[in-house]
Every structure is written in structure tokens, then in C-alpha cells.
CSV table of C-alpha atoms in Angstrom, one decimal:
chain,number,residue,atom,x,y,z
A,1,MET,CA,48.4,29.4,-16.4
A,2,ILE,CA,51.1,31.7,-17.2
A,3,TYR,CA,52.8,29.3,-19.1
A,4,ASP,CA,49.6,29.4,-21.5
A,5,ASP,CA,50.5,33.6,-22.4
A,6,ALA,CA,53.7,34.1,-23.4
A,7,ASP,CA,53.5,38.1,-23.5
A,8,LEU,CA,52.4,37.9,-19.7
A,9,TYR,CA,55.4,35.8,-18.7
A,10,ASP,CA,57.5,38.0,-20.2
A,11,ALA,CA,56.3,41.1,-18.7
A,12,HIS,CA,56.5,39.9,-15.7
A,13,TYR,CA,60.1,38.4,-15.8
A,14,LEU,CA,62.1,39.5,-19.2
A,15,ALA,CA,64.2,41.7,-17.1
A,16,TYR,CA,65.7,39.1,-15.2
A,17,ARG,CA,69.2,38.6,-15.4
A,18,ASP,CA,70.0,37.6,-12.0
A,19,ASP,CA,71.1,34.0,-13.4
A,20,LEU,CA,72.4,34.7,-16.1
A,21,PRO,CA,76.9,34.8,-14.7
A,22,PHE,CA,76.1,31.7,-13.1
A,23,TYR,CA,75.0,29.7,-16.0
A,24,THR,CA,77.0,31.3,-18.8
A,25,ARG,CA,80.2,30.9,-16.4
A,26,LEU,CA,79.4,27.6,-15.5
A,27,ALA,CA,78.8,26.3,-19.5
A,28,ALA,CA,82.1,28.1,-20.2
A,29,ASP,CA,83.9,25.9,-17.1
A,30,VAL,CA,82.0,22.3,-18.2
A,31,GLY,CA,81.5,22.5,-21.8
A,32,SER,CA,78.8,21.8,-24.5
A,33,PRO,CA,76.5,21.0,-25.1
A,34,VAL,CA,74.5,22.4,-22.4
A,35,LEU,CA,71.1,20.4,-21.8
A,36,GLU,CA,68.5,22.8,-20.5
A,37,LEU,CA,64.8,21.9,-18.9
A,38,GLY,CA,62.2,24.1,-18.7
A,39,ALA,CA,63.4,27.0,-21.5
A,40,GLY,CA,60.4,29.2,-21.2
A,41,THR,CA,60.5,31.9,-23.4
A,42,GLY,CA,64.1,31.9,-24.1
A,43,ARG,CA,65.9,34.1,-21.7
A,44,VAL,CA,69.0,31.4,-20.4
A,45,THR,CA,69.4,30.4,-23.8
A,46,GLU,CA,69.8,33.4,-25.4
A,47,ALA,CA,72.2,33.8,-22.9
A,48,LEU,CA,74.8,30.6,-23.3
A,49,ALA,CA,74.1,30.8,-27.3
A,50,ARG,CA,75.2,34.4,-27.4
A,51,ALA,CA,78.3,33.0,-24.7
A,52,GLY,CA,79.3,30.6,-28.5
A,53,HIS,CA,77.4,27.3,-26.2
A,54,ARG,CA,75.3,24.8,-27.9
A,55,VAL,CA,72.2,24.6,-26.2
A,56,VAL,CA,68.9,21.7,-26.3
A,57,ALA,CA,66.2,23.4,-25.3
A,58,VAL,CA,63.1,21.9,-23.7
A,59,GLU,CA,60.0,23.4,-22.8
A,60,ARG,CA,56.3,22.4,-22.7
A,61,SER,CA,54.5,25.1,-23.1
A,62,ALA,CA,54.3,25.4,-27.2
A,63,ALA,CA,53.3,28.4,-26.4
A,64,MET,CA,56.7,29.4,-24.5
A,65,LEU,CA,58.0,27.3,-27.1
A,66,ALA,CA,57.0,29.5,-29.7
A,67,ARG,CA,58.3,32.7,-28.3
A,68,ALA,CA,61.7,31.5,-27.3
A,69,ARG,CA,62.3,30.0,-31.5
A,70,SER,CA,61.2,34.2,-31.9
A,71,ARG,CA,63.7,35.3,-29.9
A,72,LEU,CA,66.5,33.1,-31.0
A,73,ALA,CA,65.6,34.0,-34.3
A,74,GLY,CA,65.5,38.3,-34.2
A,75,ALA,CA,69.0,37.4,-32.5
A,76,GLY,CA,70.4,35.0,-35.3
A,77,LEU,CA,71.4,32.0,-33.1
A,78,LEU,CA,68.7,29.5,-33.7
A,79,ASP,CA,71.5,27.8,-35.6
A,80,SER,CA,73.5,27.1,-32.0
A,81,VAL,CA,70.0,25.5,-30.6
A,82,ARG,CA,67.7,22.9,-30.6
A,83,LEU,CA,64.2,23.4,-29.6
A,84,VAL,CA,62.3,19.9,-28.0
A,85,GLU,CA,58.7,19.9,-27.2
A,86,GLY,CA,59.0,17.8,-24.2
A,87,ASP,CA,58.6,16.6,-20.7
A,88,MET,CA,61.1,16.9,-18.4
A,89,ARG,CA,59.8,14.1,-16.6
A,90,ASP,CA,59.5,11.4,-19.8
A,91,LEU,CA,62.2,13.1,-21.9
A,92,SER,CA,64.5,10.6,-24.4
A,93,LEU,CA,67.0,12.1,-26.5
A,94,PRO,CA,69.5,10.1,-28.3
A,95,GLU,CA,73.1,12.1,-26.9
A,96,ARG,CA,74.4,12.8,-23.4
A,97,PHE,CA,75.6,16.7,-22.2
A,98,SER,CA,78.6,17.8,-20.1
A,99,LEU,CA,75.8,19.6,-18.2
A,100,VAL,CA,72.5,19.7,-17.3
A,101,ILE,CA,70.7,22.8,-16.3
A,102,ALA,CA,66.9,23.4,-14.8
A,103,PRO,CA,66.8,27.5,-14.2
A,104,PHE,CA,64.3,29.2,-12.8
A,105,ASN,CA,62.8,27.3,-10.0
A,106,THR,CA,61.8,24.5,-12.9
A,107,LEU,CA,61.9,21.4,-10.3
A,108,MET,CA,59.4,23.3,-8.6
A,109,HIS,CA,57.1,21.8,-11.3
A,110,ALA,CA,57.9,19.0,-10.3
A,111,TYR,CA,54.9,18.0,-8.0
A,112,THR,CA,54.9,14.2,-6.9
A,113,LEU,CA,57.0,12.9,-5.9
A,114,ASP,CA,57.2,10.3,-8.6
A,115,ASP,CA,57.2,13.1,-10.8
A,116,GLN,CA,60.5,14.6,-9.1
A,117,ASP,CA,62.1,10.4,-9.4
A,118,ARG,CA,61.2,10.8,-13.4
A,119,THR,CA,62.7,14.0,-13.5
A,120,MET,CA,66.0,13.1,-11.9
A,121,GLY,CA,65.5,9.6,-13.2
A,122,VAL,CA,65.8,12.1,-16.9
A,123,VAL,CA,69.3,13.9,-15.8
A,124,ALA,CA,70.8,10.3,-15.1
A,125,ALA,CA,69.9,9.3,-18.8
A,126,HIS,CA,70.9,11.9,-20.6
A,127,LEU,CA,74.2,13.3,-18.4
A,128,ASP,CA,77.9,12.8,-18.8
A,129,ASN,CA,79.4,10.7,-16.4
A,130,ALA,CA,81.9,13.6,-15.8
A,131,GLY,CA,79.4,16.5,-15.8
A,132,VAL,CA,77.3,18.8,-14.1
A,133,PHE,CA,73.1,18.9,-13.2
A,134,ALA,CA,72.7,22.8,-11.9
A,135,PHE,CA,69.1,23.8,-10.5
A,136,ASP,CA,68.1,26.9,-8.5
A,137,LEU,CA,64.9,27.4,-6.3
A,138,TYR,CA,64.2,29.8,-4.0
A,139,VAL,CA,63.8,29.4,-0.3
A,140,PRO,CA,59.8,28.4,0.8
A,141,ARG,CA,59.2,31.8,2.8
A,142,PHE,CA,56.5,33.5,1.2
A,143,GLY,CA,54.5,36.7,2.6
A,144,PRO,CA,51.5,37.1,3.6
A,145,LEU,CA,48.9,34.6,2.2
A,146,GLY,CA,45.4,35.4,1.1
A,147,VAL,CA,46.1,39.4,1.0
A,148,VAL,CA,46.6,41.0,-2.7
A,149,ARG,CA,49.6,42.7,-2.3
A,150,ARG,CA,51.8,45.6,-5.3
A,151,GLU,CA,54.5,44.0,-7.2
A,152,PRO,CA,56.3,46.9,-8.1
A,153,GLU,CA,59.2,45.0,-9.7
A,154,LEU,CA,57.6,42.9,-12.0
A,155,GLY,CA,55.7,44.3,-14.9
A,156,THR,CA,56.8,45.5,-18.1
A,157,ARG,CA,59.5,48.4,-17.4
A,158,ALA,CA,57.1,50.9,-19.7
A,159,PRO,CA,53.1,50.9,-20.4
A,160,THR,CA,52.5,49.6,-23.9
A,161,GLY,CA,49.6,50.1,-26.3
A,162,ASP,CA,47.1,52.6,-25.7
A,163,ALA,CA,47.7,52.0,-21.3
A,164,LEU,CA,48.9,55.4,-19.4
A,165,ARG,CA,50.9,52.2,-16.9
A,166,GLU,CA,50.4,48.6,-15.8
A,167,ASP,CA,50.4,47.5,-12.4
A,168,VAL,CA,50.9,43.7,-11.0
A,169,PHE,CA,49.2,42.6,-8.4
A,170,LEU,CA,49.4,39.1,-6.4
A,171,VAL,CA,47.8,36.8,-4.0
A,172,GLN,CA,49.6,33.5,-2.2
A,173,THR,CA,47.7,30.5,-1.6
A,174,VAL,CA,50.2,27.5,0.4
A,175,ASP,CA,48.8,24.2,0.8
A,176,ALA,CA,51.1,22.6,3.6
A,177,LEU,CA,50.7,19.7,3.2
A,178,ALA,CA,51.5,19.0,-0.3
A,179,GLN,CA,53.9,21.6,-0.2
A,180,LEU,CA,52.1,23.3,-2.7
A,181,VAL,CA,51.9,27.3,-3.5
A,182,THR,CA,49.8,29.1,-6.3
A,183,THR,CA,50.3,32.8,-6.9
A,184,THR,CA,47.6,34.4,-9.3
A,185,TYR,CA,49.0,37.3,-10.7
A,186,LEU,CA,47.1,40.0,-11.7
A,187,HIS,CA,48.1,42.7,-14.5
A,188,ASP,CA,46.6,45.6,-15.4
A,189,ALA,CA,46.7,48.0,-18.0
A,190,VAL,CA,45.5,51.5,-17.1
A,191,ALA,CA,44.0,53.1,-20.1
A,192,ALA,CA,44.2,57.6,-20.0
A,193,ASP,CA,40.7,57.2,-19.6
A,194,GLY,CA,41.0,55.3,-15.9
A,195,THR,CA,40.1,52.2,-18.2
A,196,VAL,CA,41.3,48.8,-17.0
A,197,ARG,CA,42.2,46.3,-18.4
A,198,ARG,CA,42.9,43.1,-16.4
A,199,ARG,CA,44.7,39.6,-17.3
A,200,VAL,CA,44.4,36.8,-14.8
A,201,SER,CA,46.7,33.7,-14.8
A,202,GLU,CA,48.1,31.6,-12.1
A,203,LEU,CA,51.4,29.7,-11.1
A,204,THR,CA,51.7,26.8,-9.2
A,205,GLN,CA,54.7,25.3,-7.6
A,206,ARG,CA,56.1,22.4,-4.8
A,207,TYR,CA,58.0,24.1,-2.6
A,208,TYR,CA,61.3,21.9,-1.1
A,209,THR,CA,63.3,22.4,2.3
A,210,ARG,CA,66.9,21.9,1.5
A,211,PHE,CA,68.2,18.7,3.2
A,212,GLU,CA,65.4,17.3,0.4
A,213,VAL,CA,66.8,18.5,-2.1
A,214,GLU,CA,69.7,16.6,-1.2
A,215,ARG,CA,68.1,13.7,-0.6
A,216,LEU,CA,66.3,13.5,-3.6
A,217,CYS,CA,69.6,14.0,-5.2
A,218,ARG,CA,71.2,11.1,-2.9
A,219,ALA,CA,68.6,8.7,-3.8
A,220,ALA,CA,69.5,9.3,-8.1
A,221,GLY,CA,72.8,9.1,-7.2
A,222,PHE,CA,74.0,12.2,-7.4
A,223,ARG,CA,75.9,14.1,-4.5
A,224,LEU,CA,75.3,17.6,-4.0
A,225,ASP,CA,76.7,21.1,-2.8
A,226,VAL,CA,74.4,23.8,-1.8
A,227,TYR,CA,75.1,27.1,-1.8
A,228,GLY,CA,73.1,30.6,-0.7
A,229,GLY,CA,73.3,32.8,-3.9
A,230,PHE,CA,74.4,32.9,-7.6
A,231,ASP,CA,77.9,34.0,-6.6
A,232,ARG,CA,78.5,30.7,-4.6
A,233,SER,CA,78.1,32.3,-1.3
A,234,ARG,CA,77.2,30.0,2.1
A,235,TYR,CA,74.5,28.5,2.8
A,236,SER,CA,73.1,29.8,5.2
A,237,GLU,CA,69.4,31.1,7.5
A,238,ALA,CA,69.2,34.5,5.6
A,239,SER,CA,69.9,32.8,1.7
A,240,PRO,CA,67.5,33.1,-0.3
A,241,LEU,CA,68.0,30.4,-2.7
A,242,MET,CA,69.5,27.7,-2.6
A,243,VAL,CA,71.9,27.0,-5.8
A,244,CYS,CA,72.7,23.5,-6.3
A,245,LEU,CA,75.4,21.6,-8.0
A,246,ALA,CA,75.1,17.9,-8.5
A,247,ARG,CA,77.4,15.5,-9.5
A,248,PRO,CA,77.4,11.6,-10.4
A,249,ASP,CA,78.4,10.3,-7.2
A,250,ARG,CA,81.7,7.7,-8.3
A,251,ARG,CA,81.4,6.2,-4.0
A,252,ALA,CA,77.9,5.5,-5.0
């Protein structure tokens, strides 16, 4: 799984910045502390800490959490962040939060209805009565399935080690009944003599439809606003993302 290789994960996603202004502005509006579910290698965590927010960052993968710790230590931000190795389905912390976030498709790792219900229960148990739960999901529109394709936007910006260039390819398969998409990444480092060193990793995600997300939140006692992007634009048929803000429904 890609989360077992922090180097490979960062090579793919370190340059992704689209969501950072959204989550940092939201934290400025709502206030600290922030509970982050699925912190990964600390990309969003670092941005929040740099903006002056206190963060409790939860991550299940020990490899990813170690990279997050190294990143935050290098930036001098560890005093602002508490890193917790844990599962978002079973988390139990002694405090409540003004803001809970699950950025960058984190909820797509809640594969079953039971996983989803347990995760939403954790969110409800840790959120202040006036708090906000924010998350984003990609809209399930896939490219050609079962076909290896090159992804020029992924990968490191410059070759590392003795590599002349680094290329990323992927192939996707979909289990429509389970609503699961599995992406296999092929990360090729090509040396000057033509030798190719390939690393392979997999990522399985459970995709959602628009009203399925609303029903999930409503069942957990939240009212939901869905936007079509991090600029809070109107959600439409063409939107690539579901950017979601959920609040406890006091009418329930």
C-alpha cells in the first residue's frame, strides 16, 4: 500500500497545495484546536501549524506518522502539534475540538457502512456543539480502466540519486458493486544507462455520490453544505470535488 512508503507518497503528493488555503482559512474562522483525521505525512498539518493553530493530527500508518514528525521537527513546529497514531474509526481523545477535518479524500478509506458510521460517531464525539467538520472527496469520474497510463503531474519535480528522469504510471480498476476503486502506481526511476528501478504501490478508495454523503451526515446528526471546489463555488454536474462543511444539526 502506498502508505507504507512515505518517500513514494511524498513524491506523488508533496507538491499538491490546492486545499491548503481552504483549511487554513477555515481554521482562522472557526478557531483552534483542530483535530485532523488522516494526517498522512503532515502536509496539511504543517500549513495549519505555520498559520498559528494548535493541531492534534491522527494517522494510522506508522511510516507516514514518522515522516510527519520529521517534517514538523524540521520546520520547528512540533510544539504546536500532537501526533497520534490511531484509527479514525476507533479514536477516543479526552478533549473536544472547534474544528475536525478529514482532508484529501480521507473518508474514502471508510470502506464499509460500518466504517463510515463508526468514523462519523468519532467525529460527533470529538466536535464542540458549535463546531465544524470539514472534508473533501473527489467526484467519481475515472479515466480508462485497466489501461496503464502515464501521469505527468505526479512524481518528483527533479530526479533523485542517479536517476536521469522519474516517471509515474498508473492503472485503475473499479468494483462498482462495492464502490471501490483500486489504483496501482508504477514509479520508474530511469538511470543514464537505461536501467529502470520500479517501485509499485496500491491505493484502494471507496467513492461516494453527492446525496450519499448528505445521507451519511444526516444520519450522524449533521447538516451539510456541499461545494464544488475549495473556493466554495456552487456544486454542479461538472464539479471535480465535493468540498463539505458539516455542522451539528440542532433541529434534530
